[in-house]
Coordinates of C-alpha atoms in Angstrom, one line a residue:
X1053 CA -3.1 4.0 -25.1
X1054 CA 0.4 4.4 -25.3
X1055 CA 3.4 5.4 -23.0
X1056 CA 3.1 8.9 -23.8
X1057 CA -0.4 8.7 -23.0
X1058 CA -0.1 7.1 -19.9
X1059 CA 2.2 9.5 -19.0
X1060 CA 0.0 12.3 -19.8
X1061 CA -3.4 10.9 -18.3
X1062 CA -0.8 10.3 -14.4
X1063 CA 0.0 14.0 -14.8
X1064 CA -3.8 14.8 -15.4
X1065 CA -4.9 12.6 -12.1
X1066 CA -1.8 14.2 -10.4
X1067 CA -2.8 17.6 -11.2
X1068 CA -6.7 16.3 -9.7
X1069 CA -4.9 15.3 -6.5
X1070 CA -3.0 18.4 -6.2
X1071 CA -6.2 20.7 -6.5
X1072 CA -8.0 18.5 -4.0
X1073 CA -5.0 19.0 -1.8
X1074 CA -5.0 22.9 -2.2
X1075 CA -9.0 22.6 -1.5
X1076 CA -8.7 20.6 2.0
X1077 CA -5.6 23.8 3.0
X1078 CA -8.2 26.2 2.1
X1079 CA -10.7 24.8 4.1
X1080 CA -8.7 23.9 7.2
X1081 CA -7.6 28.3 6.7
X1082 CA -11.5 29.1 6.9
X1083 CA -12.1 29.4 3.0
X1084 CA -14.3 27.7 1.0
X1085 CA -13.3 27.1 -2.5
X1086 CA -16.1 25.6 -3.7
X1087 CA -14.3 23.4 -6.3
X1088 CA -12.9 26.6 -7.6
X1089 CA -9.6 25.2 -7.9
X1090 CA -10.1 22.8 -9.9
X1091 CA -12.3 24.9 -12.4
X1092 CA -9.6 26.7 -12.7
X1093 CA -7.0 24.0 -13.6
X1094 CA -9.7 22.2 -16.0
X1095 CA -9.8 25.4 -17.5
X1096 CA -6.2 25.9 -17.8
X1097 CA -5.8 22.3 -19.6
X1098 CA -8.8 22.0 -21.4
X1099 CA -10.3 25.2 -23.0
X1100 CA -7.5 27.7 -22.3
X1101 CA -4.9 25.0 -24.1
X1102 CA -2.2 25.6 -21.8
X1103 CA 0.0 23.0 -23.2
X1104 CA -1.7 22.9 -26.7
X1105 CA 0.7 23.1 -29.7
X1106 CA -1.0 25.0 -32.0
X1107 CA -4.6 24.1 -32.7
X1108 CA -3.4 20.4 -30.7
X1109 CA -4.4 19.9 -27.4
X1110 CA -2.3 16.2 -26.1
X1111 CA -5.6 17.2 -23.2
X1112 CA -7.7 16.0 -26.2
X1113 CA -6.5 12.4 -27.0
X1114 CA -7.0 11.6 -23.2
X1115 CA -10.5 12.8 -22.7
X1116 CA -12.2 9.7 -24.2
X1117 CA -9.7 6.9 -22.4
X1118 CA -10.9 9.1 -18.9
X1119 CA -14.0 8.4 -19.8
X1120 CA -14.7 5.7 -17.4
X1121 CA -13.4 7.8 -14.5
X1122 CA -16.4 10.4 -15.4
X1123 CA -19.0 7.5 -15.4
X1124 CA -17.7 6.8 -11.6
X1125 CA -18.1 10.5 -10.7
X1126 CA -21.3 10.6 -12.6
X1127 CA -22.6 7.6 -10.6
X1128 CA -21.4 8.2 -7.2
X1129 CA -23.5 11.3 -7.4
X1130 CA -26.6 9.7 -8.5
X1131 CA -26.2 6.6 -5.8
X1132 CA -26.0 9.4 -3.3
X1133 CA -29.0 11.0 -4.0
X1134 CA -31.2 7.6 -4.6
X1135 CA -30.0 6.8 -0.7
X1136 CA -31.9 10.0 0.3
X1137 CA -34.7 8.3 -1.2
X1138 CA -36.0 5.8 1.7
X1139 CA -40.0 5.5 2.1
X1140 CA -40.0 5.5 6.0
X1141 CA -37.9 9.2 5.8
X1142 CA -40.1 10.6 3.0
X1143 CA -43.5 9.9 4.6
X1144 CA -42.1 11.8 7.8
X1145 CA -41.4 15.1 5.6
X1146 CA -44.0 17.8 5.4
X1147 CA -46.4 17.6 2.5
X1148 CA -46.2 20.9 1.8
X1149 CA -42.1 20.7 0.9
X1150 CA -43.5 18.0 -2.0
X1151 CA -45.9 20.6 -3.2
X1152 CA -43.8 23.5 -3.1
X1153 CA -41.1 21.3 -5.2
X1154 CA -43.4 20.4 -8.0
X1155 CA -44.6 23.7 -8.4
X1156 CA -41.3 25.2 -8.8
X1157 CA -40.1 22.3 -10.6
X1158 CA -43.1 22.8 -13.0
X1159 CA -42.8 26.5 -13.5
X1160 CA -38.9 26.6 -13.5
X1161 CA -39.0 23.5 -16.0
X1162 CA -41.4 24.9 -18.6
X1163 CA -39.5 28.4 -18.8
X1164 CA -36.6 27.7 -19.4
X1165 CA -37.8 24.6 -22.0
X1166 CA -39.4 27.0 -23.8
X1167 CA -36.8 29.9 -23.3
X1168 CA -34.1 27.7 -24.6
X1169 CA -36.7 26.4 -27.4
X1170 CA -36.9 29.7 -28.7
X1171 CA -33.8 31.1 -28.5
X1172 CA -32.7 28.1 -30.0
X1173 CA -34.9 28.1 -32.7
X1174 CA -34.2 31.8 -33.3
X1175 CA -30.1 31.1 -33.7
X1176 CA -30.5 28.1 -35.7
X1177 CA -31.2 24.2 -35.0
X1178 CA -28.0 22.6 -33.8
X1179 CA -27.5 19.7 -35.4
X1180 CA -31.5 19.2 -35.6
X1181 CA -31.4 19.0 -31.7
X1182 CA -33.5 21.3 -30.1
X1183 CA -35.5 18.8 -28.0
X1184 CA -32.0 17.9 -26.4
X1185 CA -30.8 20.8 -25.5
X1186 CA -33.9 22.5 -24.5
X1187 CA -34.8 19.6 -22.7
X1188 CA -31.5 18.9 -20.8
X1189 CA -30.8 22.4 -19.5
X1190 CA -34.7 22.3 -18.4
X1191 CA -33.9 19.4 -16.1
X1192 CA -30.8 21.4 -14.9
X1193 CA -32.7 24.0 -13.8
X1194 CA -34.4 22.3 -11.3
X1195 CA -31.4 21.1 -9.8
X1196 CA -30.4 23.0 -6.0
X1197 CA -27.9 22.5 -3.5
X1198 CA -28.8 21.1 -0.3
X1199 CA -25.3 21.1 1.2
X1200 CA -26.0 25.5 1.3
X1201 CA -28.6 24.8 4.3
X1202 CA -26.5 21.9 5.4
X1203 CA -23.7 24.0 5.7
X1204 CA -25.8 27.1 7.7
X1205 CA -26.7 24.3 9.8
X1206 CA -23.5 23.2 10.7
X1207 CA -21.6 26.6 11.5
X1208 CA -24.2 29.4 12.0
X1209 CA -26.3 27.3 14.3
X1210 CA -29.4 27.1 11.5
X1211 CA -32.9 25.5 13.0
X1212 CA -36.8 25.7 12.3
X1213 CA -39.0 25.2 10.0
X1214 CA -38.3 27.1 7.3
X1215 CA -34.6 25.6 7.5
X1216 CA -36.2 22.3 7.3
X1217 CA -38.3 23.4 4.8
X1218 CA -35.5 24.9 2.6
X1219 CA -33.8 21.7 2.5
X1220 CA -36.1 19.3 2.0
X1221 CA -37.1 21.3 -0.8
X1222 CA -33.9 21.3 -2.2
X1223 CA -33.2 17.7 -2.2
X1224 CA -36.1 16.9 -3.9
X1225 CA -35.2 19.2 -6.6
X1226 CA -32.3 17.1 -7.1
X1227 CA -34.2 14.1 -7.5
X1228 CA -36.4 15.9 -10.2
X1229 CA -34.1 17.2 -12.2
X1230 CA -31.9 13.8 -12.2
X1231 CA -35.3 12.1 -13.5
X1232 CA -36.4 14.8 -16.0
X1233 CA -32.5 14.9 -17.8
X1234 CA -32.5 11.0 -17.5
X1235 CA -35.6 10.2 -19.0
X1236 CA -35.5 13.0 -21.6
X1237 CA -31.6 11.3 -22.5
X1238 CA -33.3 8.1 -22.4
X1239 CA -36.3 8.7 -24.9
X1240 CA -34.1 11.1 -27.1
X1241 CA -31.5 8.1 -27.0
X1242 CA -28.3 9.1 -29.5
X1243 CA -26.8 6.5 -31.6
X1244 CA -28.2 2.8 -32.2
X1245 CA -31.6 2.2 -31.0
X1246 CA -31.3 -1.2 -31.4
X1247 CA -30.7 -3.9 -28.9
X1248 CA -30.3 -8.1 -29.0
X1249 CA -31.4 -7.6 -32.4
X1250 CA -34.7 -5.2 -31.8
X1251 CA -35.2 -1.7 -32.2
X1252 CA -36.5 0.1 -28.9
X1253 CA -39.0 3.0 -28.6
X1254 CA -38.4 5.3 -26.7
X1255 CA -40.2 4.0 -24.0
X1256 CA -38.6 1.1 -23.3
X1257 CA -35.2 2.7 -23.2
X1258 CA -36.7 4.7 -20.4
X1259 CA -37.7 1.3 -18.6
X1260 CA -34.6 0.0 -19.6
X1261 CA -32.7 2.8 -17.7
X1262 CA -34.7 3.0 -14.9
X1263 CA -35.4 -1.5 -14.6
X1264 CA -30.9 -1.7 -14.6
X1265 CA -31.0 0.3 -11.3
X1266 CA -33.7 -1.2 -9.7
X1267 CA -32.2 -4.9 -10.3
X1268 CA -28.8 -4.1 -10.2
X1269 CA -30.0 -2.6 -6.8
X1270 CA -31.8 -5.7 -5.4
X1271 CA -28.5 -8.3 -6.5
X1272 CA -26.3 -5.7 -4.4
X1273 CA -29.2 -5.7 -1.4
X1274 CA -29.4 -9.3 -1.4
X1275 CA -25.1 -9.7 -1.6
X1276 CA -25.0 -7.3 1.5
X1277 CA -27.5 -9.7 3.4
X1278 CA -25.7 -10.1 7.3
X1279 CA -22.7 -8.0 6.6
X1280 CA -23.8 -4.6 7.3
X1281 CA -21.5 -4.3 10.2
X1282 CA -18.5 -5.0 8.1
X1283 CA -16.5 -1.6 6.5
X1284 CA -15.0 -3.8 4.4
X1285 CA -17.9 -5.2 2.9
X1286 CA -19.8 -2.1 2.5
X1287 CA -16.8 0.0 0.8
X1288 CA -16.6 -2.6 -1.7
X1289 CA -20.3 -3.4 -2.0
X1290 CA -20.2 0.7 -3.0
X1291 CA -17.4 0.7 -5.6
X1292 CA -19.3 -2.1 -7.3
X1293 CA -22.6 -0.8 -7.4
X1294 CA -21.3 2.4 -9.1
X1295 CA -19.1 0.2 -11.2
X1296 CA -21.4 -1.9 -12.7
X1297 CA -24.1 0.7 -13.0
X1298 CA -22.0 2.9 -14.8
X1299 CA -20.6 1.0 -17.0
X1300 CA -23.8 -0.5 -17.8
X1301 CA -25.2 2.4 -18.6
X1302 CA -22.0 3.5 -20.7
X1303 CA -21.9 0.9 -22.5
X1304 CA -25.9 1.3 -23.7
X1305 CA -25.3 5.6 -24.3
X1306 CA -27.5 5.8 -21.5
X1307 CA -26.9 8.6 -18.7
X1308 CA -25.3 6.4 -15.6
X1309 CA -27.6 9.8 -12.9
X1310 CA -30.9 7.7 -13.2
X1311 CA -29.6 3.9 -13.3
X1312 CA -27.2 4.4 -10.3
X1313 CA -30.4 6.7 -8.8
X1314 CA -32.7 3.9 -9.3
X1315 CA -30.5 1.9 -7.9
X1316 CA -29.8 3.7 -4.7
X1317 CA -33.5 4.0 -3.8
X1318 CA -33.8 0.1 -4.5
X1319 CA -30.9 -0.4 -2.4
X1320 CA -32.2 2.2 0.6
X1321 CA -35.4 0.5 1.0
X1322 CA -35.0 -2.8 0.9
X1323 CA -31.0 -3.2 2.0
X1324 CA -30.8 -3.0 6.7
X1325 CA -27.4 -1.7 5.4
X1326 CA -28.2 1.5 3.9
X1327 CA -27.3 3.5 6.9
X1328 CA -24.0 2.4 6.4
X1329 CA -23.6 3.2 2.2
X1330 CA -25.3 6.3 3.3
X1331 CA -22.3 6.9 5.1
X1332 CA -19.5 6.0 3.5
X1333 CA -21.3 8.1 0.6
X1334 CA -21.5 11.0 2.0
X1335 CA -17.5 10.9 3.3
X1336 CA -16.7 10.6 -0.1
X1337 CA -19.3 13.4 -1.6
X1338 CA -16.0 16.5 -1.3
X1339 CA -13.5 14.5 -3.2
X1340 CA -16.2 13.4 -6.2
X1341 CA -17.4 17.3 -6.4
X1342 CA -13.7 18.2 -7.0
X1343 CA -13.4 15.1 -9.5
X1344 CA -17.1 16.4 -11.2
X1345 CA -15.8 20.2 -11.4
X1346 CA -12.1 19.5 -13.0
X1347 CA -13.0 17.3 -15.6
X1348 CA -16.0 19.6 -16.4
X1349 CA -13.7 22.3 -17.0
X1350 CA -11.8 19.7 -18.6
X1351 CA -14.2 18.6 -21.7
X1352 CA -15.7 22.3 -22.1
X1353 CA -14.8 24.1 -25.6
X1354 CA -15.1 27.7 -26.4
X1355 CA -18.4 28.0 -28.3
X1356 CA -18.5 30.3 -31.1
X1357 CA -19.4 33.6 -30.4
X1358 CA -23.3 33.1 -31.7
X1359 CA -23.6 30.5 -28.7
X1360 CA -22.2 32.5 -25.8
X1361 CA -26.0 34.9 -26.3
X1362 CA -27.8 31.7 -24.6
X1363 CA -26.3 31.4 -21.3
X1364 CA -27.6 35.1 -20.3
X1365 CA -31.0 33.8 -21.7
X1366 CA -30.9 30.7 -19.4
X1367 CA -29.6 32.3 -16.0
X1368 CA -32.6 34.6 -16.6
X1369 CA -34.9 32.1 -17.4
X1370 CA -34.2 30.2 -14.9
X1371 CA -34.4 32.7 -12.1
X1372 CA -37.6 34.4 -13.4
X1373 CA -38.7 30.4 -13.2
X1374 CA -37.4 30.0 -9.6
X1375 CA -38.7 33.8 -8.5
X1376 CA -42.2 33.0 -10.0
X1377 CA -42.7 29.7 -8.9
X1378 CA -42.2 31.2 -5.3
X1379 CA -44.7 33.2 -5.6
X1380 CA -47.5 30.8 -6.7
X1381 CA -46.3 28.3 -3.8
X1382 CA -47.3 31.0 -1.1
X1383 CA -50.8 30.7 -2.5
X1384 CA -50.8 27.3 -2.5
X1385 CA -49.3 26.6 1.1
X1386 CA -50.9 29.7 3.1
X1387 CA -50.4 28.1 6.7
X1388 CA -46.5 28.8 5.7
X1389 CA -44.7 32.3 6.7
X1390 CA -45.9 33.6 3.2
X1391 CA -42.7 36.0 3.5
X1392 CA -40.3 33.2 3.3
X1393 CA -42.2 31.0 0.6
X1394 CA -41.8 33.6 -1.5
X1395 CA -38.5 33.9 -1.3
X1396 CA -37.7 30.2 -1.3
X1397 CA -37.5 29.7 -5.0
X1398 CA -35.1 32.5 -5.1
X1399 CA -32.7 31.4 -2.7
X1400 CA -32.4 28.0 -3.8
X1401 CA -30.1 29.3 -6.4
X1402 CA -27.3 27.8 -6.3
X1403 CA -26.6 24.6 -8.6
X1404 CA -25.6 21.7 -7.4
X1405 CA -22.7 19.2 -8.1
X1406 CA -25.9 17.3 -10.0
X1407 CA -25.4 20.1 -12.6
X1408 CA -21.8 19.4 -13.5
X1409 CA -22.8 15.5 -13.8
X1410 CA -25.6 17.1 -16.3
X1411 CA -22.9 18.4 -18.5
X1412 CA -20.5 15.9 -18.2
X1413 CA -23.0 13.4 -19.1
X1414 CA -23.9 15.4 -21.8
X1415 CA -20.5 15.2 -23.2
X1416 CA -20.2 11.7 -23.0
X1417 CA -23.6 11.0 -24.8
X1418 CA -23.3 13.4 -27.4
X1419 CA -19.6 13.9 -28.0
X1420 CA -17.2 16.8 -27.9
X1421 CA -17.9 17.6 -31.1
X1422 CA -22.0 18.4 -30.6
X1423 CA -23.5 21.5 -30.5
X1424 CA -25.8 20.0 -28.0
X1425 CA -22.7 19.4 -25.8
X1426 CA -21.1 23.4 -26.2
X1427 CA -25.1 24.6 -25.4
X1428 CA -25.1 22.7 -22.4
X1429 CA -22.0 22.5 -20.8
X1430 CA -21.0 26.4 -21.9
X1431 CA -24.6 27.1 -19.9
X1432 CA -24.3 25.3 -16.7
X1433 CA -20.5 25.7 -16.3
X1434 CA -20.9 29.3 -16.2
X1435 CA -24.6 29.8 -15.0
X1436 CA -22.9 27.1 -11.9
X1437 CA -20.4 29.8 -11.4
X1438 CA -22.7 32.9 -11.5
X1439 CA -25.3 30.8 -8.9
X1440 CA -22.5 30.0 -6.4
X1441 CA -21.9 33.3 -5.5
X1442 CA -25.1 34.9 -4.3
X1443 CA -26.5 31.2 -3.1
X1444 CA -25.4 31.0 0.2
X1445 CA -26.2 34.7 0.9
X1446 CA -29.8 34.7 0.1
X1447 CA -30.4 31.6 2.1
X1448 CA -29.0 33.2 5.0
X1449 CA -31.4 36.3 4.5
X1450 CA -34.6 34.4 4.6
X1451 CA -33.3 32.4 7.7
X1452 CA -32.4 35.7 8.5
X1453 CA -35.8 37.1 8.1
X1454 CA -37.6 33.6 9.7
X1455 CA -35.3 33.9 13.3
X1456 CA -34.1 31.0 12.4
X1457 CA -30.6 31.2 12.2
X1458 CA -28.5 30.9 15.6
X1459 CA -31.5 29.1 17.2
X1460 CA -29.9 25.8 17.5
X1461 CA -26.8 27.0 18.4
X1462 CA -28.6 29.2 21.0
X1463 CA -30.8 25.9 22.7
X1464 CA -27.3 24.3 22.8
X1465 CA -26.1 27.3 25.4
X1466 CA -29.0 27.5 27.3
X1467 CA -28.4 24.1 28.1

């Protein structure tokens, strides 16, 4: 990298400071942005070419040397969501929420697989990759957003079962789709298969993926040991979990969601200091959303024309998947307000920050060059947008419709 390239990749991070910046004045005014600023700057630089000379963009030459910076966004995420993972808080969760996720993750999943298969297939095979993509924006579709009903919570006074409910289901979601898109990356693996010599089947890159977290995550838990109480020690114990399992992963072309996942359960169940990386975690979740949704914007490309037809086909899919995966839950959990289950796969709409580390993974595994990476990120970067919108709305209806919003809030003044 030279000077002019260092120059260029400050003014990138500057311009990343300056929309997180904008974000925290928008809040503090009452308005969320929703990382909306920084889509639009990524947009600006990246596809829109705001400084591109010609068919040049100097964003281009960067991208790759930023690379590293992605991984620790990508990884932060996953950690976060492995240190939901812990035994003792999972066994205290309704059943029912578990059930209710795997039949919408099932339904959901298979739709848009095959939706995405076929259109696919009917446009043409990109680059002979139609297990990828399908596969990929399958496990995307899973994903929800917790941080909606965490948010409903929080301001509007949200409490009951249905609230619970709502976001237990949507948390497990995450956890699904992070191990459906990190096993189908793992078992599709792109580039050299080999490794120390030996070819690997798809299998064992699987294991391989999943075995990094889990020891990386045991060497961290045994490091911590006595010094749970120490800030200090558990801010730097964090930076170099995520470190090392990102890189690691990196450096193998494997996606860094399921090591540092893996790694965050491993650490959550077996570390007395989790309560504290938990924590210190979720402080930092706001500032790695904005770093996730501007470099997003940041890789994406323009598709050509041809490509633009799937991302219609894969919102639709994908809430036809969520709507009918509702309604076969209510069968399956009739001591539930059937009302609300069948309006739970619809709600949980909105996409979660786990869907821009999707696409940004995507990127860095396949390249910006892929069609794999223009299906994918083209899809969730817009179908992310489109989501957003109505998200927070319908979850407020079906609290709405289960008298459940206000009640804590109301408990609190009766007191």
């Amino acid at each position: 990298m030279d000077f002019v390239d260092v120059q260029r990749s400050l003014a990138l991070l500057l311009a990343l400071v300056a929309a997180s910046l904008l974000r925290r004045l928008l809040a503090r005014r009452g308005f969320v942005a929703s990382g909306l600023e920084a889509l639009v700057l990524g947009v600006l630089l990246g596809p829109a070419g705001l400084f591109a000379v010609g068919d040049v963009n100097p964003v281009d030459g960067l991208l790759r040397d930023l690379s590293p910076l992605m991984s620790f966004a990508i990884g932060a995420v996953g950690l976060s969501a492995g240190l939901q993972l812990r035994v003792a808080d999972l066994r205290a969760r309704p059943r029912e929420s578990i059930r209710i996720t795997n039949i919408l993750a099932i339904v959901t999943g298979v739709l848009v697989g095959a939706a995405m298969y076929g259109a696919l297939y009917v446009i043409r095979d990109p680059e002979g990759a139609l297990v990828e993509a399908s596969a990929i924006l399958a496990a995307a579709a899973l994903l929800a957003a917790p941080r909606v009903v965490a948010t409903l919570r929080a301001r509007d006074g949200a409490g009951g079962p249905i609230a619970d409910l709502l976001e237990h289901v949507a948390a497990y979601s995450q956890v699904y789709g992070i191990l459906v898109f990190g096993l189908a990356t793992a078992m599709l693996h792109v580039g050299d298969t080999s490794l120390a010599g030996r070819t690997l089947v798809p299998v064992e890159w699987a294991a391989l993926n999943i075995g990094a977290g889990v020891v990386i995550g045991l060497l961290f838990s045994w490091y911590l040991g006595a010094r749970q109480d120490s800030p200090d020690a558990l801010a730097v114990t964090y930076l170099a979990m995520v470190l090392f399992g990102a890189g690691l992963s990196l450096s193998l072309n494997l996606s860094p969601l399921l090591t540092c996942l893996a790694m965050g359960a491993t650490t959550v169940n077996t570390s007395p200091a989790h309560a504290g990386l938990t924590h210190l975690a979720e402080r930092i979740q706001g500032a790695i959303f904005v770093v996730l949704v501007f470099f997003t914007a940041l890789v994406w490309r323009w598709p050509e024309p041809l490509l633009w037809t799937l991302v219609p086909t894969f919102i639709l899919a994908r809430a036809v998947g969520r709507w009918f995966g509702g309604q076969l839950a209510a069968y399956a959990c009739p001591s539930r307000a059937e009302r609300s289950i069948r309006t739970l796969g619809t709600s949980l709409i909105s996409m979660s920050a786990f869907t821009l580390a999707v696409a940004l993974s995507t990127w860095q595994l396949h390249g910006p060059t892929s069609d794999v990476t223009h299906v994918v990120v083209t899809c969730l970067v817009i179908a992310g947008v489109i989501s957003e919108l109505p998200g927070r709305r319908l979850i407020k209806n079906v609290l709405i419709d289960a008298g459940e919003l206000g009640v804590t809030r109301a408990k609190k003044e009766a007191e």
